PDB file of C-alpha atoms in Angstrom:
ATOM      1  CA  UNK A  15     -18.546   4.220 -18.322  1.00  0.00           C
ATOM      2  CA  UNK A  16     -17.286   6.662 -15.770  1.00  0.00           C
ATOM      3  CA  UNK A  17     -13.529   6.814 -15.375  1.00  0.00           C
ATOM      4  CA  UNK A  18     -11.378   7.841 -12.457  1.00  0.00           C
ATOM      5  CA  UNK A  19      -7.756   8.456 -13.247  1.00  0.00           C
ATOM      6  CA  UNK A  20      -5.217   8.182 -10.450  1.00  0.00           C
ATOM      7  CA  UNK A  21      -1.679   9.403 -10.867  1.00  0.00           C
ATOM      8  CA  UNK A  22       1.058   8.395 -10.382  1.00  0.00           C
ATOM      9  CA  UNK A  23       0.569   4.646 -10.406  1.00  0.00           C
ATOM     10  CA  UNK A  24       3.843   4.070  -8.662  1.00  0.00           C
ATOM     11  CA  UNK A  25       6.202   6.307  -6.720  1.00  0.00           C
ATOM     12  CA  UNK A  26       9.415   5.702  -4.850  1.00  0.00           C
ATOM     13  CA  UNK A  27      10.689   8.456  -2.591  1.00  0.00           C
ATOM     14  CA  UNK A  28      13.170   9.113   0.149  1.00  0.00           C
ATOM     15  CA  UNK A  29      12.138   9.341   3.756  1.00  0.00           C
ATOM     16  CA  UNK A  30      11.160  12.881   4.706  1.00  0.00           C
ATOM     17  CA  UNK A  31       9.901  13.952   1.318  1.00  0.00           C
ATOM     18  CA  UNK A  32       6.290  14.722   0.446  1.00  0.00           C
ATOM     19  CA  UNK A  33       4.339  12.921  -2.226  1.00  0.00           C
ATOM     20  CA  UNK A  34       1.217  14.129  -3.975  1.00  0.00           C
ATOM     21  CA  UNK A  35      -1.301  11.715  -5.478  1.00  0.00           C
ATOM     22  CA  UNK A  36      -3.971  12.972  -7.856  1.00  0.00           C
ATOM     23  CA  UNK A  37      -7.399  11.538  -8.411  1.00  0.00           C
ATOM     24  CA  UNK A  38      -9.417  12.844 -11.353  1.00  0.00           C
ATOM     25  CA  UNK A  39     -12.890  11.986 -12.513  1.00  0.00           C
ATOM     26  CA  UNK A  40     -12.573  12.217 -16.269  1.00  0.00           C
ATOM     27  CA  UNK A  41     -16.135  12.211 -17.495  1.00  0.00           C
ATOM     28  CA  UNK A  42     -18.320  12.956 -14.514  1.00  0.00           C
ATOM     29  CA  UNK A  43     -18.488  15.292 -11.578  1.00  0.00           C
ATOM     30  CA  UNK A  44     -17.518  13.640  -8.330  1.00  0.00           C
ATOM     31  CA  UNK A  45     -19.186  15.506  -5.528  1.00  0.00           C
ATOM     32  CA  UNK A  46     -17.566  13.131  -3.065  1.00  0.00           C
ATOM     33  CA  UNK A  47     -14.227  11.398  -3.272  1.00  0.00           C
ATOM     34  CA  UNK A  48     -12.822   8.763  -0.969  1.00  0.00           C
ATOM     35  CA  UNK A  49      -9.258   7.856  -0.159  1.00  0.00           C
ATOM     36  CA  UNK A  50      -8.363   4.325   0.924  1.00  0.00           C
ATOM     37  CA  UNK A  51      -5.220   2.634   2.063  1.00  0.00           C
ATOM     38  CA  UNK A  52      -4.682  -1.057   1.577  1.00  0.00           C
ATOM     39  CA  UNK A  53      -3.263  -3.155   4.357  1.00  0.00           C
ATOM     40  CA  UNK A  54      -1.986  -6.733   4.442  1.00  0.00           C
ATOM     41  CA  UNK A  55      -4.520  -9.483   3.884  1.00  0.00           C
ATOM     42  CA  UNK A  56      -6.194  -7.323   1.270  1.00  0.00           C
ATOM     43  CA  UNK A  57      -8.148  -5.149   3.685  1.00  0.00           C
ATOM     44  CA  UNK A  58      -8.953  -1.619   2.640  1.00  0.00           C
ATOM     45  CA  UNK A  59      -9.085   1.168   5.167  1.00  0.00           C
ATOM     46  CA  UNK A  60     -11.023   4.333   4.499  1.00  0.00           C
ATOM     47  CA  UNK A  61      -8.777   7.250   5.304  1.00  0.00           C
ATOM     48  CA  UNK A  62     -10.979  10.202   4.526  1.00  0.00           C
ATOM     49  CA  UNK A  63     -13.977  11.474   2.651  1.00  0.00           C
ATOM     50  CA  UNK A  64     -13.701  14.700   0.749  1.00  0.00           C
ATOM     51  CA  UNK A  65     -16.458  16.870  -0.591  1.00  0.00           C
ATOM     52  CA  UNK A  66     -15.778  19.515  -3.166  1.00  0.00           C
ATOM     53  CA  UNK A  67     -15.140  22.888  -1.655  1.00  0.00           C
ATOM     54  CA  UNK A  68     -15.080  21.784   1.951  1.00  0.00           C
ATOM     55  CA  UNK A  69     -12.646  20.214   4.365  1.00  0.00           C
ATOM     56  CA  UNK A  70     -12.159  16.493   4.239  1.00  0.00           C
ATOM     57  CA  UNK A  71     -13.592  14.272   6.942  1.00  0.00           C
ATOM     58  CA  UNK A  72     -10.881  12.033   8.328  1.00  0.00           C
ATOM     59  CA  UNK A  73     -11.438   8.665   9.885  1.00  0.00           C
ATOM     60  CA  UNK A  74     -10.328   7.998  13.417  1.00  0.00           C
ATOM     61  CA  UNK A  75      -6.639   7.357  13.672  1.00  0.00           C
ATOM     62  CA  UNK A  76      -5.735   9.094  10.403  1.00  0.00           C
ATOM     63  CA  UNK A  77      -3.475  12.106  10.901  1.00  0.00           C
ATOM     64  CA  UNK A  78      -4.866  15.159   9.152  1.00  0.00           C
ATOM     65  CA  UNK A  79      -1.527  16.934   9.051  1.00  0.00           C
ATOM     66  CA  UNK A  80       0.176  13.874   7.677  1.00  0.00           C
ATOM     67  CA  UNK A  81      -2.302  13.101   4.915  1.00  0.00           C
ATOM     68  CA  UNK A  82      -3.436  16.362   3.376  1.00  0.00           C
ATOM     69  CA  UNK A  83      -6.498  16.124   1.185  1.00  0.00           C
ATOM     70  CA  UNK A  84      -7.675  18.810  -1.163  1.00  0.00           C
ATOM     71  CA  UNK A  85     -10.827  18.589  -3.237  1.00  0.00           C
ATOM     72  CA  UNK A  86     -10.580  21.836  -5.118  1.00  0.00           C
ATOM     73  CA  UNK A  87     -12.953  21.028  -7.947  1.00  0.00           C
ATOM     74  CA  UNK A  88     -15.654  18.541  -8.857  1.00  0.00           C
ATOM     75  CA  UNK A  89     -13.173  16.553 -10.891  1.00  0.00           C
ATOM     76  CA  UNK A  90      -9.990  16.618  -8.853  1.00  0.00           C
ATOM     77  CA  UNK A  91      -8.960  15.505  -5.392  1.00  0.00           C
ATOM     78  CA  UNK A  92      -5.383  15.231  -4.183  1.00  0.00           C
ATOM     79  CA  UNK A  93      -3.774  13.371  -1.320  1.00  0.00           C
ATOM     80  CA  UNK A  94      -0.390  14.606  -0.127  1.00  0.00           C
ATOM     81  CA  UNK A  95       1.605  12.364   2.131  1.00  0.00           C
ATOM     82  CA  UNK A  96       3.791  14.835   3.992  1.00  0.00           C
ATOM     83  CA  UNK A  97       7.219  13.913   5.348  1.00  0.00           C
ATOM     84  CA  UNK A  98       6.758  10.333   4.254  1.00  0.00           C
ATOM     85  CA  UNK A  99       8.334   7.529   6.251  1.00  0.00           C
ATOM     86  CA  UNK A 100       8.825   3.845   5.429  1.00  0.00           C
ATOM     87  CA  UNK A 101       5.720   2.920   7.419  1.00  0.00           C
ATOM     88  CA  UNK A 102       3.680   5.029   4.990  1.00  0.00           C
ATOM     89  CA  UNK A 103       4.619   2.643   2.204  1.00  0.00           C
ATOM     90  CA  UNK A 104       1.370   1.189   0.988  1.00  0.00           C
ATOM     91  CA  UNK A 105      -1.165   1.091  -1.788  1.00  0.00           C
ATOM     92  CA  UNK A 106      -3.453   4.138  -1.865  1.00  0.00           C
ATOM     93  CA  UNK A 107      -6.721   4.062  -3.807  1.00  0.00           C
ATOM     94  CA  UNK A 108      -9.193   6.810  -4.518  1.00  0.00           C
ATOM     95  CA  UNK A 109     -12.773   6.605  -5.637  1.00  0.00           C
ATOM     96  CA  UNK A 110     -15.348   9.097  -6.758  1.00  0.00           C
ATOM     97  CA  UNK A 111     -19.072   9.093  -6.167  1.00  0.00           C
ATOM     98  CA  UNK A 112     -21.014  10.284  -9.135  1.00  0.00           C
ATOM     99  CA  UNK A 113     -23.529  12.889  -8.032  1.00  0.00           C
ATOM    100  CA  UNK A 114     -26.865  11.406  -7.007  1.00  0.00           C
ATOM    101  CA  UNK A 115     -25.667   7.849  -7.521  1.00  0.00           C
ATOM    102  CA  UNK A 116     -24.688   5.249  -4.988  1.00  0.00           C
ATOM    103  CA  UNK A 117     -21.883   3.964  -7.175  1.00  0.00           C
ATOM    104  CA  UNK A 118     -18.196   4.392  -6.577  1.00  0.00           C
ATOM    105  CA  UNK A 119     -15.717   4.562  -9.396  1.00  0.00           C
ATOM    106  CA  UNK A 120     -12.239   3.573  -8.344  1.00  0.00           C
ATOM    107  CA  UNK A 121      -8.893   4.771  -9.529  1.00  0.00           C
ATOM    108  CA  UNK A 122      -6.201   2.235 -10.351  1.00  0.00           C
ATOM    109  CA  UNK A 123      -4.296   3.005  -7.179  1.00  0.00           C
ATOM    110  CA  UNK A 124      -0.852   4.325  -6.316  1.00  0.00           C
ATOM    111  CA  UNK A 125       1.904   2.129  -4.954  1.00  0.00           C
ATOM    112  CA  UNK A 126       4.018   4.264  -2.619  1.00  0.00           C
ATOM    113  CA  UNK A 127       7.394   3.004  -1.514  1.00  0.00           C
ATOM    114  CA  UNK A 128       9.327   5.124   0.975  1.00  0.00           C
ATOM    115  CA  UNK A 129      12.996   4.278   1.310  1.00  0.00           C
TER     116      UNK A 129
ATOM    117  CA  UNK B   7      -7.602  -0.931 -21.642  1.00  0.00           C
ATOM    118  CA  UNK B   8      -7.777  -2.933 -18.440  1.00  0.00           C
ATOM    119  CA  UNK B   9     -11.219  -2.990 -16.889  1.00  0.00           C
ATOM    120  CA  UNK B  10     -13.562  -4.798 -14.538  1.00  0.00           C
ATOM    121  CA  UNK B  11     -17.294  -4.830 -15.160  1.00  0.00           C
ATOM    122  CA  UNK B  12     -19.857  -5.877 -12.602  1.00  0.00           C
ATOM    123  CA  UNK B  13     -23.494  -6.710 -13.161  1.00  0.00           C
ATOM    124  CA  UNK B  14     -26.138  -5.992 -12.263  1.00  0.00           C
ATOM    125  CA  UNK B  15     -25.473  -2.501 -10.927  1.00  0.00           C
ATOM    126  CA  UNK B  16     -28.245  -2.917  -8.387  1.00  0.00           C
ATOM    127  CA  UNK B  17     -30.497  -5.673  -7.191  1.00  0.00           C
ATOM    128  CA  UNK B  18     -33.455  -5.875  -4.822  1.00  0.00           C
ATOM    129  CA  UNK B  19     -34.487  -9.261  -3.434  1.00  0.00           C
ATOM    130  CA  UNK B  20     -36.558 -10.692  -0.599  1.00  0.00           C
ATOM    131  CA  UNK B  21     -35.097 -12.440   2.394  1.00  0.00           C
ATOM    132  CA  UNK B  22     -34.432 -16.069   1.643  1.00  0.00           C
ATOM    133  CA  UNK B  23     -33.737 -15.530  -2.039  1.00  0.00           C
ATOM    134  CA  UNK B  24     -30.494 -16.640  -3.663  1.00  0.00           C
ATOM    135  CA  UNK B  25     -28.529 -14.067  -5.632  1.00  0.00           C
ATOM    136  CA  UNK B  26     -25.695 -14.312  -8.127  1.00  0.00           C
ATOM    137  CA  UNK B  27     -23.430 -11.346  -8.724  1.00  0.00           C
ATOM    138  CA  UNK B  28     -21.267 -11.204 -11.808  1.00  0.00           C
ATOM    139  CA  UNK B  29     -17.803  -9.833 -12.420  1.00  0.00           C
ATOM    140  CA  UNK B  30     -16.101  -9.925 -15.802  1.00  0.00           C
ATOM    141  CA  UNK B  31     -12.654  -8.568 -16.460  1.00  0.00           C
ATOM    142  CA  UNK B  32     -10.133  -7.678 -19.091  1.00  0.00           C
ATOM    143  CA  UNK B  33      -6.853  -7.279 -17.258  1.00  0.00           C
ATOM    144  CA  UNK B  34      -3.484  -8.180 -18.649  1.00  0.00           C
ATOM    145  CA  UNK B  35      -1.092 -10.182 -16.483  1.00  0.00           C
ATOM    146  CA  UNK B  36      -3.850 -11.360 -14.189  1.00  0.00           C
ATOM    147  CA  UNK B  37      -2.792 -12.393 -10.715  1.00  0.00           C
ATOM    148  CA  UNK B  38      -5.939 -12.683  -8.614  1.00  0.00           C
ATOM    149  CA  UNK B  39      -9.558 -11.610  -8.296  1.00  0.00           C
ATOM    150  CA  UNK B  40     -10.957 -10.302  -5.055  1.00  0.00           C
ATOM    151  CA  UNK B  41     -14.446  -9.776  -3.732  1.00  0.00           C
ATOM    152  CA  UNK B  42     -15.306  -7.176  -1.101  1.00  0.00           C
ATOM    153  CA  UNK B  43     -18.453  -6.248   0.804  1.00  0.00           C
ATOM    154  CA  UNK B  44     -18.933  -2.553   1.465  1.00  0.00           C
ATOM    155  CA  UNK B  45     -21.582  -1.513   3.950  1.00  0.00           C
ATOM    156  CA  UNK B  46     -20.740   1.878   5.342  1.00  0.00           C
ATOM    157  CA  UNK B  47     -17.097   2.683   5.214  1.00  0.00           C
ATOM    158  CA  UNK B  48     -14.252   0.592   3.918  1.00  0.00           C
ATOM    159  CA  UNK B  49     -14.878  -2.572   1.969  1.00  0.00           C
ATOM    160  CA  UNK B  50     -14.523  -5.818   3.885  1.00  0.00           C
ATOM    161  CA  UNK B  51     -12.497  -8.514   2.207  1.00  0.00           C
ATOM    162  CA  UNK B  52     -14.472 -11.651   1.316  1.00  0.00           C
ATOM    163  CA  UNK B  53     -12.553 -13.880  -1.088  1.00  0.00           C
ATOM    164  CA  UNK B  54      -9.432 -14.035  -3.175  1.00  0.00           C
ATOM    165  CA  UNK B  55      -9.462 -16.312  -6.205  1.00  0.00           C
ATOM    166  CA  UNK B  56      -6.448 -17.281  -8.237  1.00  0.00           C
ATOM    167  CA  UNK B  57      -7.329 -20.586  -9.868  1.00  0.00           C
ATOM    168  CA  UNK B  58     -10.177 -21.523 -12.146  1.00  0.00           C
ATOM    169  CA  UNK B  59     -12.879 -23.889 -11.044  1.00  0.00           C
ATOM    170  CA  UNK B  60     -12.091 -23.957  -7.343  1.00  0.00           C
ATOM    171  CA  UNK B  61     -15.018 -22.730  -5.311  1.00  0.00           C
ATOM    172  CA  UNK B  62     -14.330 -20.650  -2.266  1.00  0.00           C
ATOM    173  CA  UNK B  63     -16.992 -20.821   0.420  1.00  0.00           C
ATOM    174  CA  UNK B  64     -17.740 -18.936   3.586  1.00  0.00           C
ATOM    175  CA  UNK B  65     -21.092 -19.645   5.179  1.00  0.00           C
ATOM    176  CA  UNK B  66     -23.821 -18.653   2.760  1.00  0.00           C
ATOM    177  CA  UNK B  67     -21.368 -16.964   0.405  1.00  0.00           C
ATOM    178  CA  UNK B  68     -19.429 -18.717  -2.300  1.00  0.00           C
ATOM    179  CA  UNK B  69     -17.422 -17.633  -5.289  1.00  0.00           C
ATOM    180  CA  UNK B  70     -15.775 -19.194  -8.293  1.00  0.00           C
ATOM    181  CA  UNK B  71     -13.437 -18.000 -11.002  1.00  0.00           C
ATOM    182  CA  UNK B  72     -13.285 -18.866 -14.699  1.00  0.00           C
ATOM    183  CA  UNK B  73      -9.958 -17.687 -16.104  1.00  0.00           C
ATOM    184  CA  UNK B  74     -10.754 -18.915 -19.569  1.00  0.00           C
ATOM    185  CA  UNK B  75     -13.952 -16.894 -19.890  1.00  0.00           C
ATOM    186  CA  UNK B  76     -12.563 -14.101 -17.667  1.00  0.00           C
ATOM    187  CA  UNK B  77     -15.305 -13.858 -15.094  1.00  0.00           C
ATOM    188  CA  UNK B  78     -16.229 -14.655 -11.550  1.00  0.00           C
ATOM    189  CA  UNK B  79     -19.518 -15.017  -9.735  1.00  0.00           C
ATOM    190  CA  UNK B  80     -20.419 -14.424  -6.122  1.00  0.00           C
ATOM    191  CA  UNK B  81     -23.371 -16.408  -4.817  1.00  0.00           C
ATOM    192  CA  UNK B  82     -25.319 -15.622  -1.697  1.00  0.00           C
ATOM    193  CA  UNK B  83     -27.886 -18.179  -0.598  1.00  0.00           C
ATOM    194  CA  UNK B  84     -30.772 -17.642   1.834  1.00  0.00           C
ATOM    195  CA  UNK B  85     -30.179 -13.897   1.829  1.00  0.00           C
ATOM    196  CA  UNK B  86     -30.711 -11.861   4.988  1.00  0.00           C
ATOM    197  CA  UNK B  87     -31.221  -8.139   5.503  1.00  0.00           C
ATOM    198  CA  UNK B  88     -27.666  -7.987   6.817  1.00  0.00           C
ATOM    199  CA  UNK B  89     -26.432  -8.945   3.370  1.00  0.00           C
ATOM    200  CA  UNK B  90     -27.588  -5.557   2.051  1.00  0.00           C
ATOM    201  CA  UNK B  91     -24.431  -3.837   0.863  1.00  0.00           C
ATOM    202  CA  UNK B  92     -22.391  -2.974  -2.183  1.00  0.00           C
ATOM    203  CA  UNK B  93     -20.315  -5.906  -3.395  1.00  0.00           C
ATOM    204  CA  UNK B  94     -17.098  -4.941  -5.099  1.00  0.00           C
ATOM    205  CA  UNK B  95     -14.979  -7.018  -7.429  1.00  0.00           C
ATOM    206  CA  UNK B  96     -11.335  -6.165  -8.028  1.00  0.00           C
ATOM    207  CA  UNK B  97      -8.621  -7.737 -10.154  1.00  0.00           C
ATOM    208  CA  UNK B  98      -4.967  -7.566  -9.250  1.00  0.00           C
ATOM    209  CA  UNK B  99      -2.274  -7.916 -11.874  1.00  0.00           C
ATOM    210  CA  UNK B 100       1.262  -9.160 -11.489  1.00  0.00           C
ATOM    211  CA  UNK B 101       2.435  -5.567 -11.138  1.00  0.00           C
ATOM    212  CA  UNK B 102       0.277  -5.229  -8.021  1.00  0.00           C
ATOM    213  CA  UNK B 103      -2.135  -2.825  -9.670  1.00  0.00           C
ATOM    214  CA  UNK B 104      -5.780  -3.163  -8.703  1.00  0.00           C
ATOM    215  CA  UNK B 105      -8.744  -2.599 -10.970  1.00  0.00           C
ATOM    216  CA  UNK B 106     -12.103  -2.215  -9.282  1.00  0.00           C
ATOM    217  CA  UNK B 107     -15.565  -2.624 -10.693  1.00  0.00           C
ATOM    218  CA  UNK B 108     -18.321  -0.175  -9.844  1.00  0.00           C
ATOM    219  CA  UNK B 109     -19.932  -2.647  -7.500  1.00  0.00           C
ATOM    220  CA  UNK B 110     -23.360  -4.246  -7.268  1.00  0.00           C
ATOM    221  CA  UNK B 111     -25.717  -2.650  -4.785  1.00  0.00           C
ATOM    222  CA  UNK B 112     -27.746  -5.402  -3.113  1.00  0.00           C
ATOM    223  CA  UNK B 113     -30.851  -4.622  -1.079  1.00  0.00           C
ATOM    224  CA  UNK B 114     -32.539  -7.427   0.817  1.00  0.00           C
ATOM    225  CA  UNK B 115     -36.112  -6.702   1.842  1.00  0.00           C
ATOM    226  CA  UNK B 116     -37.555  -8.431   4.927  1.00  0.00           C
TER     227      UNK B 116
END
């Protein structure tokens, strides 16, 4: 089956530093990738949708300059949390949509802890 | 390799039908299994299951977990068009990693 690899799985950083999270589709081309953030009580919030070669579409309330998304190729999307603060500590999950299919393949997530 | 497999991938039913969605998993250090409903944007949380044999119920939706056979089912009775969505299953391990299935796309026809 299709695989999405997300890296790193866990990161601890100091406040003010930037953290980059990678999301790769290993055996398919993901024309669209999604970035989610998990909140308490298990709810997932869609942060942005990225299409290869174009700017990401951010959801309302998500700061574009804070959460930089780059979808440079059909197999790689990155999320950079810039100048991270403790309130950015969360679980971030990416998923890729296989072209022409209404199926999302999820990465294993990244646990970010900002000290 | 840890994984979650959902079946069927897609399903089309008529209003009033009952559907059963399946989720099997192979995840070490299991902590809980979660079901989500995804309509347009972010998935909506439905159930969290941690113990075998205890049915969780919310209206027409119910779910149960079998930790011995490593699977869970989500039942929807008397389906309505508003139930049309992708239903996601995810397993959380004790290290707080989540493993998602690909989802089951349910379409309910009037």
